[in-house]
Structures are given as C-alpha cells and as structure tokens.
XYZ file of C-alpha atoms in Angstrom:
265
model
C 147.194 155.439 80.182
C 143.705 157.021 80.361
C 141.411 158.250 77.605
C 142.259 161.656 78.275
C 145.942 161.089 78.210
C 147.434 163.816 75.609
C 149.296 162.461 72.809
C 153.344 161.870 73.671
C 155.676 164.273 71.793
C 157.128 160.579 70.183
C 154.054 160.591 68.614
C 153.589 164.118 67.151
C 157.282 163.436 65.825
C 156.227 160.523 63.998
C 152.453 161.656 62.533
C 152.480 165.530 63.325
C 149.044 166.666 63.546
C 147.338 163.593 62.547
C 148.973 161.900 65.723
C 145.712 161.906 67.572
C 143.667 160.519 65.093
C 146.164 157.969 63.861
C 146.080 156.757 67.601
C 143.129 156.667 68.141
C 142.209 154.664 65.087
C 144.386 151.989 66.314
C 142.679 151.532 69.780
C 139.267 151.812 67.498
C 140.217 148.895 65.167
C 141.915 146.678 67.566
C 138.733 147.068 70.012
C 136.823 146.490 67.293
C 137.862 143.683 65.611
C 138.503 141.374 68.893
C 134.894 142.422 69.688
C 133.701 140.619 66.620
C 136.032 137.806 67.463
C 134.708 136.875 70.821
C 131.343 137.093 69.473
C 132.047 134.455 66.768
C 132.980 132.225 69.634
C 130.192 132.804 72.088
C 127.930 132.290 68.851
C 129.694 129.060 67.906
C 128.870 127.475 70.796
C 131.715 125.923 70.691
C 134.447 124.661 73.639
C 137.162 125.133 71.675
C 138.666 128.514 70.713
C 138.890 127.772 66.907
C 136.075 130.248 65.723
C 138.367 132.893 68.109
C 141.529 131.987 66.740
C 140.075 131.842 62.684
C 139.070 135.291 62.934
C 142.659 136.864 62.848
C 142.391 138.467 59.733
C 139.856 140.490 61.303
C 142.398 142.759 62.725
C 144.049 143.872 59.693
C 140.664 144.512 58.114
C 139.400 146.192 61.242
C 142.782 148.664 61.552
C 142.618 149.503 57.379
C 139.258 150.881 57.971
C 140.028 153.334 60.375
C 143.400 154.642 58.847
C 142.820 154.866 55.124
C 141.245 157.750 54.828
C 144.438 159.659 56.409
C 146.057 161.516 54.214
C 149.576 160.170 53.604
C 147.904 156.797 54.412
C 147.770 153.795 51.605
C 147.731 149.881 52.534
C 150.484 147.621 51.716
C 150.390 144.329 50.595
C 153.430 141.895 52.197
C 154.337 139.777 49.320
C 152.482 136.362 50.232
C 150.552 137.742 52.695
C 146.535 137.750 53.055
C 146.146 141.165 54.127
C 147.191 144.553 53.919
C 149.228 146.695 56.804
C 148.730 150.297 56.787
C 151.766 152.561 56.012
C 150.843 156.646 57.397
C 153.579 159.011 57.148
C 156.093 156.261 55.845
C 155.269 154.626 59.318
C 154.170 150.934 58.651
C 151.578 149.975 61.663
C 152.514 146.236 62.252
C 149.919 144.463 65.288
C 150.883 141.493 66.429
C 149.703 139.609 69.538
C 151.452 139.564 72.528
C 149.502 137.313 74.592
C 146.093 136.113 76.204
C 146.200 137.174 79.074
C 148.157 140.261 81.359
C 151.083 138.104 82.971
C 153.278 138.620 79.586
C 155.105 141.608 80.014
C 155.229 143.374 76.943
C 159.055 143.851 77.415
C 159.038 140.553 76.162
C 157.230 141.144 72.877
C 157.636 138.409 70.315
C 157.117 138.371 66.370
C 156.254 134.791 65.738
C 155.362 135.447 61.985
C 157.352 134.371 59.484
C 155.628 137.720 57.763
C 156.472 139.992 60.472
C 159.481 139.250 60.826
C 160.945 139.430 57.192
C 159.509 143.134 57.412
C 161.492 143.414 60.463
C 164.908 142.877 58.648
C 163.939 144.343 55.430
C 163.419 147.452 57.178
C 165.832 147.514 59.947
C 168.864 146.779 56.938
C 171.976 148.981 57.448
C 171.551 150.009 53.536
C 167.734 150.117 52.468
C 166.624 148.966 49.233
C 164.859 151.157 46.790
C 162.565 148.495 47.420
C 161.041 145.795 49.939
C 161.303 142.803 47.170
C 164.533 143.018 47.047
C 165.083 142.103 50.286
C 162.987 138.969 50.011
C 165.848 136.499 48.888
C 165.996 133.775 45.841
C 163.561 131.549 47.104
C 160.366 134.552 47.286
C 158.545 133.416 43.858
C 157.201 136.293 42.870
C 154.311 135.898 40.361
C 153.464 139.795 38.230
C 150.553 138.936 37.558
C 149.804 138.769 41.486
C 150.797 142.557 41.818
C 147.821 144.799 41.800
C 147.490 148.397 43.366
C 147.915 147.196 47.282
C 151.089 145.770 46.388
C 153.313 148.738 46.353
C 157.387 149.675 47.544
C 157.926 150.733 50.504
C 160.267 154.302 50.452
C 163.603 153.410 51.704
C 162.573 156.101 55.141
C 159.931 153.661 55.947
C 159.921 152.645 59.516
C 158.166 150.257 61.583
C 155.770 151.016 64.713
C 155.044 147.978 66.546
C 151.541 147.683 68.100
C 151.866 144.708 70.724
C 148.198 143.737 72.057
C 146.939 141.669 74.763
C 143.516 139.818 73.825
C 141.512 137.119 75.327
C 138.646 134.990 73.503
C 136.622 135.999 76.219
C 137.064 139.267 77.094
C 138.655 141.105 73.581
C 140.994 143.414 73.767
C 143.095 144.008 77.365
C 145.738 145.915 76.914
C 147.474 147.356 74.192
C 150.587 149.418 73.142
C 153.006 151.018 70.067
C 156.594 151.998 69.680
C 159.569 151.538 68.384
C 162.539 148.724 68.470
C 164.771 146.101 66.963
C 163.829 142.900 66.087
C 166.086 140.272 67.800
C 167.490 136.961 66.401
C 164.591 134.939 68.411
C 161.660 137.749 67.521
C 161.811 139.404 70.462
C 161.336 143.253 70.422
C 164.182 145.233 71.828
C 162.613 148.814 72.598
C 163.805 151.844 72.050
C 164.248 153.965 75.490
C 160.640 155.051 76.733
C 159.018 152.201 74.405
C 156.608 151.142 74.160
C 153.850 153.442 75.317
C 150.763 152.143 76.193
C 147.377 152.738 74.365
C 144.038 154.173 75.761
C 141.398 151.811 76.522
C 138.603 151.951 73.538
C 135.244 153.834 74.167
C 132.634 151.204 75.129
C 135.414 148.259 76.596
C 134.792 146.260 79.746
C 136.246 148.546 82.758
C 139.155 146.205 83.681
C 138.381 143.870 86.222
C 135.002 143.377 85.078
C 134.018 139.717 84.591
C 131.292 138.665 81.828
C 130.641 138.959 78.224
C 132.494 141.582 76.692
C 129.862 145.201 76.397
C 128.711 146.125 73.164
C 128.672 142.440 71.671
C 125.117 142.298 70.652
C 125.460 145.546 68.726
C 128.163 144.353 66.620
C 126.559 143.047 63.385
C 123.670 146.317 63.449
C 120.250 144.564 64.243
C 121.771 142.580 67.552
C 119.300 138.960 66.713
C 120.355 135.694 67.047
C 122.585 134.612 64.598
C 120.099 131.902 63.196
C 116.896 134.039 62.879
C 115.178 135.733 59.618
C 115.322 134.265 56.630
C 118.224 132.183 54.548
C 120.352 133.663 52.048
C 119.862 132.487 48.752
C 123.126 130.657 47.735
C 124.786 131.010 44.252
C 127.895 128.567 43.939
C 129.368 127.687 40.574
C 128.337 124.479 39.262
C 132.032 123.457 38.007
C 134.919 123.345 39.890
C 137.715 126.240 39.423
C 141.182 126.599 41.150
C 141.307 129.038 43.803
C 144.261 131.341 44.287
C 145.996 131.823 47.610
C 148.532 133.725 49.041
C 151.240 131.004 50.136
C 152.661 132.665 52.966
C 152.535 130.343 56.362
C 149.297 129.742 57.708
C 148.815 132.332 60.687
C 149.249 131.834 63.624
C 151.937 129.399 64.259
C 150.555 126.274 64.375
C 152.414 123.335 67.160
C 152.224 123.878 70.764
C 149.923 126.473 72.452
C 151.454 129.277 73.157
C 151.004 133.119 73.973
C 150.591 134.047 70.627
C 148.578 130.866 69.482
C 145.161 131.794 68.463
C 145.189 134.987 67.254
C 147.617 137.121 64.976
C-alpha cells in the first residue's frame, strides 16, 4: 500500500472521520519506536541483539503518544502488564510482532503473549462481561491498591484491531498491517475476509530494498552527538534500599528458543 493510498471503507466503519489520523498514528509510532530501537543497538556496540530486543516497551510508549490526544481515545492498563494499549472508538489497538524478517506471511500471525492473548478471549467471549477482570480467572491476584486511572473496564462493544509488524534490529520497521480476526487455540490469527490490510510505509523509512543504517537515526534523540559526549548527569540514588514494585505479568518476549517473535514485542 502506498502513502497516498485512501483510507479503506473498513476503516471509516471502525474510526469514522478520525480513520486517517488514527492510521496514520500507528505507522508514526511503530516507525518511530523501532527507529530508536536499532539505534540502541548500533550504539551498544554490541554483537548481540539484547539492547534491540530490551527496548520493546518502546512500542507501546511510542503508539500512546500519537493516539491520546484523539478524542474517544484513553489508554488501558492490562492487569499485570507494564504498559498501556490504546482503546479509540472502543477499538483496542493491540501490536504485536510478527517476525524479523519478510518470509513470515502475515496469514500466519501469532500472539505469543501470555498478555495478548488473555485479551484475545476476554474479548472474543460469546457473552461479554461488564468488565475485563472478570474474565481473568481465580488465580489473577488482583491488588486495589495497584488500580490507578490507566487501569480502567473495557465496555462490553470493545473490539480488538490487531496490528501485526515486521521489524528487524537492523533495519526497523518493514512491513506492517491491522485488521480484524479470531484468536486460535495455538495464537494464531484467523482473519476476517479482506484482513488484514496493509499499512503505509512511514515518512522518512528506508525505501525497501535499501541496505545500510536505517535514515533518520542520528536525529532521533534531538542534538544527533555521540552518545558518550557532553557532560555527565549528576546522579541522585537513595542511600537505603526500598522494594520496588513490578507488574508480574511474564517477562516479554517469550523467553526459550529463538524464534520469529523473539526479540521484540
């Protein structure tokens, strides 16, 4: 799909006017945040793609900032999670890598979150709840005093656009898409018919089939120095020990094996 491509009529039915922008704001934040990501890495100087694969959060982070100003836009907090998803038009946004590289067809789209995919039933139930935490079984503990604004329920009409994405420490962002579908008992997307569509490249990416560091890196970050000129921070840590609260949802990604999804969210 090209830059110019006009917005599907899928889309209009699902964010109406603000279709456009909602899109857009998407391609934006998953651009981008895997911009940043690669240039962690290339300023790690590292072999390994750890500094890459830590920076997952980024996406969330990166996607919040271009949709909450919508109106009919507020984040949401999955219980145990360390980020926030953005819900516009009762439409919760949910990214997810796909793979690292173009040979995945995104037919086969896999959640491998434990996160991701206890949206995926909670929302896809026969008979929504009033309420997501409901859904979340015996065994969710569920602390009040952990519940602050982000954390709110989802309406009973809220659906789920997936927003599959192909990224590569070395190159950012490839190839990315949204739709709609049903979450199989292995993970796997099934789409709806005509799903998913695929996403306009970002203003400012690589043309595809371009080889070398990703364009734009140096601006990320404003000034474009190294990383280790000017001068030091000064550093304030307390002088006592204190326990540190954490979400205690799995550790993402997937750790074990390499695999498509390994390294990134």
């Amino acid at each position: 799909m090209s830059e110019e491509s006009p917005v599907s009529a899928w889309a209009r039915s699902h964010f109406g006017q603000d279709a456009e922008v909602v899109r857009r704001g998407l391609v934006e934040g998953l651009h981008h945040a895997q911009q940043r990501a690669v240039l962690i890495q290339e300023m790690s100087g590292l072999p390994s793609k750890q500094p890459y694969g830590g920076m997952w959060p980024a996406t969330y982070k990166s996607l919040e900032e271009q949709l909450v100003g919508l109106e009919g836009a507020y984040k949401f907090r999955p219980p145990n999670a360390s980020y926030n998803l953005m819900v516009v038009r009762e439409r919760l946004l949910l990214p997810f890598k796909l793979a690292d590289n173009l040979n995945v067809p995104v037919k086969q789209a896999r959640l491998a979150t434990k996160i991701g995919r206890n949206l995926s039933l909670a929302l896809s139930a026969a008979q929504p709840p009033d309420d997501l935490l409901s859904l979340l079984g015996e065994d969710f503990e569920f602390d009040p005093v952990a519940v602050v604004n982000e954390l709110v329920h989802l309406s009973p009409a809220t659906k789920i656009i997936y927003v599959p994405y192909v990224a590569h420490a070395d190159a950012g962002l490839l190839k990315s898409w949204w739709g709609e579908g049903l979450m199989q008992s292995d993970g796997t997307i099934a789409w709806l018919v005509g799903q998913p569509e695929e996403l306009p490249a970002a203003k400012g990416a690589t043309p595809e089939g371009s080889t070398g560091a990703f364009s734009g890196l140096a601006e990320v970050g404003g000034s474009g120095r190294a990383f280790d000129e000017g001068d030091l921070p000064a550093l304030d840590f307390p002088t006592h020990s204190r326990p540190v609260a954490a979400p205690t949802a799995e550790r993402e990604p997937g750790s074990g094996k390499p695999t498509a999804n390994n390294g990134n969210a």
